[in-house]
Amino acid sequence: MSNIEIVIQPKVSDLGDNFFVRRSLPNIEKKMVGPFIFWDHMGPVELEGDKTMVVRAHPHIGLSTITWLFSGEIMHRDSLGNEQMIKPGEVNWMTAGRGIAHSERASSAGSPLMLEGIQLWLALPKEYEDIEPNFFHCKENELPLKFDQDSKLILIAGSACGMKSPVPVYSDLFYLNGDFKKDFVFDMPLPGNHEGAVYVVEGEIDVESACFERFSLVVFRKGTGLSFKVNKDSKVLIFGGAVFPERRYIWWNFVSSDREKIENAKKDWKAGRFSKVINESEVIPLPSE
């Protein structure tokens, strides 16, 4: 029996000006991988002149967001008063808890800027869904690193491969950036209640004699572990964690184990009861049902 549960090819959306976003999670057949419930690969896109990336102020509940850039930089602002630029190799970790609003903006600032990265959400365990919102920024040199002549592993969040990230997570999870040379073999056992996946950013990997290229998300069956061979020099993201016992509901930017909390968040955003984002006047209105 194969250890592969599903292979996901992302849904591609053009946000305008050829700014493409590739969404792998949630998928109609696979909503989550461990606590990971949303996975967007943005770009690559060149920002120049009037061409910018603007995500106006919008709300979240019941989740943490994390941004990991391959190139470019993004300014984060939120309703706690944080204003933080993020660059490649750094982590912006925002936990919404009972509710937060934030915005993201990127521009060329006078010279062309290539922007590419992964933006994702992690659902919070039920007991942490209503915690106070918070924000954490981590510099590149603060993240654990393992490397040799054939591999380089950066632990972005959680615990894995004998490393622990300083990012303050709320459940048992792992999120790794891997740069591997051709013929490298990666093997990572998982506990029985964990599931994991590998996402191909660049290059090509082999899983059970099947080849997977750029943008492929290979999800492994719960408890089977992650194992693949690198067919050519590749960059991958490896992630997963403990599976929650309860279902998670997702609507727009809201995640919760309780539908009523999502309905209340809708009303609060529409009525302007979320705190305002620092130095922002524009907001994204609540979508129609």
Short mmCIF file of C-alpha atoms in Angstrom, two decimals:
data_model
loop_
_atom_site.label_atom_id
_atom_site.label_comp_id
_atom_site.label_asym_id
_atom_site.label_seq_id
_atom_site.Cartn_x
_atom_site.Cartn_y
_atom_site.Cartn_z
CA MET A 1 0.00 0.00 0.00
CA SER A 2 1.30 3.44 -0.89
CA ASN A 3 2.25 5.87 1.87
CA ILE A 4 0.98 8.74 -0.29
CA GLU A 5 -2.50 9.91 0.69
CA ILE A 6 -2.95 12.54 -2.00
CA VAL A 7 -0.99 14.68 -4.44
CA ILE A 8 -2.34 18.22 -4.80
CA GLN A 9 -1.69 20.52 -7.73
CA PRO A 10 -2.60 24.06 -6.69
CA LYS A 11 -5.48 26.13 -7.92
CA VAL A 12 -4.03 29.14 -9.74
CA SER A 13 -5.61 32.58 -9.41
CA ASP A 14 -4.53 35.77 -11.17
CA LEU A 15 -5.04 38.69 -8.77
CA GLY A 16 -4.34 41.13 -11.58
CA ASP A 17 -1.20 42.35 -13.40
CA ASN A 18 -0.10 38.72 -13.70
CA PHE A 19 0.22 38.43 -9.91
CA PHE A 20 -0.44 34.71 -9.51
CA VAL A 21 -1.33 32.91 -6.29
CA ARG A 22 -1.28 29.11 -6.18
CA ARG A 23 -3.50 27.67 -3.45
CA SER A 24 -2.89 24.08 -2.33
CA LEU A 25 -4.85 24.09 0.95
CA PRO A 26 -7.67 23.82 1.67
CA ASN A 27 -8.35 21.33 -1.10
CA ILE A 28 -11.73 19.75 -1.81
CA GLU A 29 -10.30 16.32 -0.94
CA LYS A 30 -7.87 17.40 1.78
CA LYS A 31 -8.72 20.30 4.06
CA MET A 32 -5.74 20.17 6.43
CA VAL A 33 -2.31 18.62 6.97
CA GLY A 34 -1.89 18.43 10.73
CA PRO A 35 -2.78 21.98 11.86
CA PHE A 36 -1.93 23.51 8.45
CA ILE A 37 -5.22 24.65 6.93
CA PHE A 38 -4.23 27.23 4.29
CA TRP A 39 -1.29 27.24 1.86
CA ASP A 40 -0.70 29.96 -0.75
CA HIS A 41 2.35 30.28 -2.99
CA MET A 42 2.46 33.91 -4.15
CA GLY A 43 4.44 34.97 -7.19
CA PRO A 44 7.03 35.10 -8.43
CA VAL A 45 6.07 38.56 -9.62
CA GLU A 46 8.15 41.62 -10.40
CA LEU A 47 6.94 44.81 -8.74
CA GLU A 48 8.00 48.00 -10.47
CA GLY A 49 6.67 51.54 -10.60
CA ASP A 50 2.94 51.59 -9.88
CA LYS A 51 2.72 47.79 -9.69
CA THR A 52 2.44 46.88 -5.98
CA MET A 53 1.03 44.18 -3.76
CA VAL A 54 -1.68 45.52 -1.48
CA VAL A 55 -3.67 43.39 0.93
CA ARG A 56 -5.83 45.90 2.78
CA ALA A 57 -6.76 45.51 6.44
CA HIS A 58 -8.74 42.32 7.09
CA PRO A 59 -9.62 40.20 10.14
CA HIS A 60 -8.74 36.73 11.46
CA ILE A 61 -9.85 34.47 14.31
CA GLY A 62 -8.80 31.02 15.52
CA LEU A 63 -5.51 30.71 13.64
CA SER A 64 -1.87 31.71 13.33
CA THR A 65 -0.40 33.11 10.11
CA ILE A 66 3.17 32.71 8.96
CA THR A 67 4.97 34.26 5.99
CA TRP A 68 8.14 32.77 4.46
CA LEU A 69 9.71 34.70 1.60
CA PHE A 70 12.07 33.44 -1.10
CA SER A 71 12.58 36.95 -2.50
CA GLY A 72 11.34 40.48 -1.92
CA GLU A 73 9.98 42.05 1.24
CA ILE A 74 6.55 42.75 2.75
CA MET A 75 5.42 45.30 5.31
CA HIS A 76 3.10 43.84 7.96
CA ARG A 77 0.85 46.09 10.03
CA ASP A 78 -1.72 44.94 12.58
CA SER A 79 -4.28 46.07 15.13
CA LEU A 80 -1.88 45.45 18.02
CA GLY A 81 0.27 48.31 16.74
CA ASN A 82 2.97 46.19 15.10
CA GLU A 83 4.65 47.48 11.95
CA GLN A 84 7.27 44.98 10.78
CA MET A 85 9.05 44.44 7.48
CA ILE A 86 9.75 40.81 6.62
CA LYS A 87 12.59 39.68 4.35
CA PRO A 88 13.72 36.27 3.05
CA GLY A 89 14.81 33.95 5.84
CA GLU A 90 12.80 35.80 8.50
CA VAL A 91 9.51 34.84 10.15
CA ASN A 92 6.43 36.93 10.83
CA TRP A 93 4.19 34.81 13.08
CA MET A 94 0.83 36.35 13.95
CA THR A 95 -1.65 34.58 16.21
CA ALA A 96 -5.21 35.81 15.83
CA GLY A 97 -6.77 33.99 18.77
CA ARG A 98 -10.06 35.70 19.58
CA GLY A 99 -9.48 38.31 16.89
CA ILE A 100 -6.95 40.50 15.08
CA ALA A 101 -6.80 42.59 11.91
CA HIS A 102 -3.74 43.16 9.72
CA SER A 103 -2.55 44.36 6.32
CA GLU A 104 0.33 43.48 4.00
CA ARG A 105 1.96 45.70 1.43
CA ALA A 106 4.90 45.42 -0.95
CA SER A 107 6.27 47.89 -3.49
CA SER A 108 9.35 48.40 -5.61
CA ALA A 109 10.52 51.48 -3.65
CA GLY A 110 12.18 52.91 -6.75
CA SER A 111 13.83 49.77 -8.14
CA PRO A 112 12.33 46.52 -9.44
CA LEU A 113 11.48 43.99 -6.72
CA MET A 114 10.90 40.28 -7.33
CA LEU A 115 8.38 38.96 -4.80
CA GLU A 116 7.82 35.27 -4.07
CA GLY A 117 6.90 33.34 -0.94
CA ILE A 118 4.54 31.12 0.99
CA GLN A 119 1.71 32.45 3.13
CA LEU A 120 -0.11 29.96 5.30
CA TRP A 121 -2.42 29.55 8.25
CA LEU A 122 -2.33 27.05 11.08
CA ALA A 123 -5.51 26.30 12.98
CA LEU A 124 -5.22 26.70 16.74
CA PRO A 125 -6.05 23.86 19.15
CA LYS A 126 -9.54 24.23 20.58
CA GLU A 127 -8.23 25.34 23.98
CA TYR A 128 -6.25 28.20 22.38
CA GLU A 129 -8.81 29.50 19.89
CA ASP A 130 -9.81 32.41 22.15
CA ILE A 131 -6.40 33.49 23.44
CA GLU A 132 -5.28 37.10 23.23
CA PRO A 133 -3.84 37.95 19.80
CA ASN A 134 -0.06 38.31 19.54
CA PHE A 135 2.76 38.83 17.05
CA PHE A 136 6.32 37.48 16.90
CA HIS A 137 9.16 38.36 14.51
CA CYS A 138 12.22 36.17 14.11
CA LYS A 139 15.46 37.05 12.32
CA GLU A 140 17.18 34.61 9.96
CA ASN A 141 20.11 33.97 12.31
CA GLU A 142 17.73 33.00 15.13
CA LEU A 143 16.30 29.97 13.31
CA PRO A 144 17.89 26.51 13.84
CA LEU A 145 20.00 25.27 10.95
CA LYS A 146 21.53 21.95 9.93
CA PHE A 147 23.72 21.60 6.85
CA ASP A 148 26.33 19.51 5.12
CA GLN A 149 27.62 19.28 1.55
CA ASP A 150 24.35 17.74 0.29
CA SER A 151 21.66 19.43 2.35
CA LYS A 152 20.61 22.54 4.23
CA LEU A 153 17.65 22.40 6.61
CA ILE A 154 16.14 25.46 8.29
CA LEU A 155 13.52 24.84 10.98
CA ILE A 156 10.99 27.63 10.51
CA ALA A 157 8.57 26.57 13.25
CA GLY A 158 7.94 23.69 15.64
CA SER A 159 10.31 20.80 16.36
CA ALA A 160 12.01 18.35 13.98
CA CYS A 161 15.32 16.68 13.20
CA GLY A 162 16.67 17.36 16.69
CA MET A 163 15.94 21.10 16.42
CA LYS A 164 13.41 23.44 18.02
CA SER A 165 12.39 26.80 16.57
CA PRO A 166 11.98 29.89 18.81
CA VAL A 167 8.65 30.65 17.10
CA PRO A 168 5.93 30.25 19.80
CA VAL A 169 3.63 27.55 18.40
CA TYR A 170 0.52 26.16 20.10
CA SER A 171 0.48 22.54 18.91
CA ASP A 172 2.90 19.78 17.99
CA LEU A 173 4.07 20.66 14.47
CA PHE A 174 7.05 21.07 12.15
CA TYR A 175 7.81 23.40 9.26
CA LEU A 176 11.15 23.01 7.47
CA ASN A 177 12.83 24.69 4.51
CA GLY A 178 15.13 22.22 2.73
CA ASP A 179 17.74 22.86 0.04
CA PHE A 180 19.02 19.50 -1.27
CA LYS A 181 21.55 18.35 -3.82
CA LYS A 182 20.77 15.72 -6.46
CA ASP A 183 20.43 12.14 -5.10
CA PHE A 184 19.93 13.26 -1.49
CA VAL A 185 17.47 11.02 0.40
CA PHE A 186 15.25 12.52 3.08
CA ASP A 187 13.59 10.24 5.62
CA MET A 188 11.63 11.45 8.64
CA PRO A 189 9.53 9.10 10.80
CA LEU A 190 6.33 10.46 12.32
CA PRO A 191 4.32 9.56 15.44
CA GLY A 192 1.08 7.69 14.80
CA ASN A 193 -1.15 10.76 15.27
CA HIS A 194 0.92 13.00 12.95
CA GLU A 195 0.67 13.61 9.25
CA GLY A 196 3.08 15.41 6.97
CA ALA A 197 3.69 16.69 3.48
CA VAL A 198 6.40 17.96 1.16
CA TYR A 199 5.93 20.88 -1.23
CA VAL A 200 8.28 21.29 -4.20
CA VAL A 201 9.35 24.91 -4.55
CA GLU A 202 12.03 24.22 -7.16
CA GLY A 203 13.47 21.09 -8.73
CA GLU A 204 12.13 17.54 -8.68
CA ILE A 205 11.73 14.77 -6.12
CA ASP A 206 10.94 11.06 -6.31
CA VAL A 207 8.39 9.48 -3.99
CA GLU A 208 7.78 5.76 -4.43
CA SER A 209 9.17 5.90 -7.99
CA ALA A 210 6.87 8.77 -9.00
CA CYS A 211 8.36 12.16 -9.94
CA PHE A 212 6.99 15.43 -8.61
CA GLU A 213 8.03 18.87 -9.85
CA ARG A 214 7.55 22.53 -8.93
CA PHE A 215 4.30 23.40 -7.09
CA SER A 216 3.42 19.74 -6.31
CA LEU A 217 2.20 19.04 -2.77
CA VAL A 218 2.64 15.40 -1.73
CA VAL A 219 0.70 14.47 1.41
CA PHE A 220 1.67 11.30 3.27
CA ARG A 221 -0.73 9.07 5.19
CA LYS A 222 -1.00 9.70 8.92
CA GLY A 223 1.79 8.04 10.89
CA THR A 224 3.71 6.71 7.88
CA GLY A 225 6.55 9.24 7.90
CA LEU A 226 8.04 11.28 5.07
CA SER A 227 10.49 9.78 2.61
CA PHE A 228 11.68 11.02 -0.79
CA LYS A 229 14.74 11.16 -3.05
CA VAL A 230 15.93 14.32 -4.78
CA ASN A 231 16.20 13.86 -8.58
CA LYS A 232 17.96 17.18 -9.14
CA ASP A 233 19.01 20.08 -6.96
CA SER A 234 15.80 21.14 -5.24
CA LYS A 235 14.19 23.47 -2.73
CA VAL A 236 11.30 22.00 -0.75
CA LEU A 237 9.13 22.81 2.25
CA ILE A 238 8.36 19.98 4.66
CA PHE A 239 5.52 20.41 7.13
CA GLY A 240 2.86 18.75 9.26
CA GLY A 241 2.00 17.85 12.83
CA ALA A 242 -0.53 16.31 15.16
CA VAL A 243 -4.05 15.89 13.78
CA PHE A 244 -6.75 17.67 15.79
CA PRO A 245 -9.60 15.55 17.18
CA GLU A 246 -12.24 18.10 16.14
CA ARG A 247 -13.24 19.37 12.73
CA ARG A 248 -12.24 22.89 11.72
CA TYR A 249 -14.58 25.21 9.85
CA ILE A 250 -13.17 27.88 7.56
CA TRP A 251 -15.00 30.85 6.06
CA TRP A 252 -13.12 33.71 4.41
CA ASN A 253 -10.36 34.61 6.93
CA PHE A 254 -11.95 32.91 9.91
CA VAL A 255 -11.14 29.45 11.32
CA SER A 256 -12.82 27.78 14.27
CA SER A 257 -14.08 24.51 15.71
CA ASP A 258 -17.33 26.36 16.44
CA ARG A 259 -19.49 27.75 13.61
CA GLU A 260 -21.06 30.27 15.98
CA LYS A 261 -17.69 31.96 16.58
CA ILE A 262 -17.34 32.46 12.83
CA GLU A 263 -20.83 33.96 12.61
CA ASN A 264 -19.99 36.34 15.47
CA ALA A 265 -16.71 37.33 13.77
CA LYS A 266 -18.63 38.15 10.58
CA LYS A 267 -20.94 40.47 12.52
CA ASP A 268 -18.05 42.09 14.39
CA TRP A 269 -16.10 42.88 11.21
CA LYS A 270 -19.15 44.21 9.42
CA ALA A 271 -20.01 46.41 12.39
CA GLY A 272 -16.44 47.71 12.76
CA ARG A 273 -15.86 46.15 16.16
CA PHE A 274 -12.37 44.81 15.35
CA SER A 275 -9.52 47.11 16.43
CA LYS A 276 -8.04 49.28 13.68
CA VAL A 277 -4.78 48.45 11.92
CA ILE A 278 -1.96 50.90 12.60
CA ASN A 279 -1.39 53.44 9.80
CA GLU A 280 -4.14 51.94 7.62
CA SER A 281 -7.38 53.54 6.47
CA GLU A 282 -8.52 50.98 3.84
CA VAL A 283 -10.26 47.75 4.78
CA ILE A 284 -11.52 44.71 2.91
CA PRO A 285 -15.29 44.51 3.38
CA LEU A 286 -16.98 41.30 4.51
CA PRO A 287 -17.75 39.19 1.42
CA SER A 288 -21.33 38.45 0.56
CA GLU A 289 -22.49 34.98 1.60
#
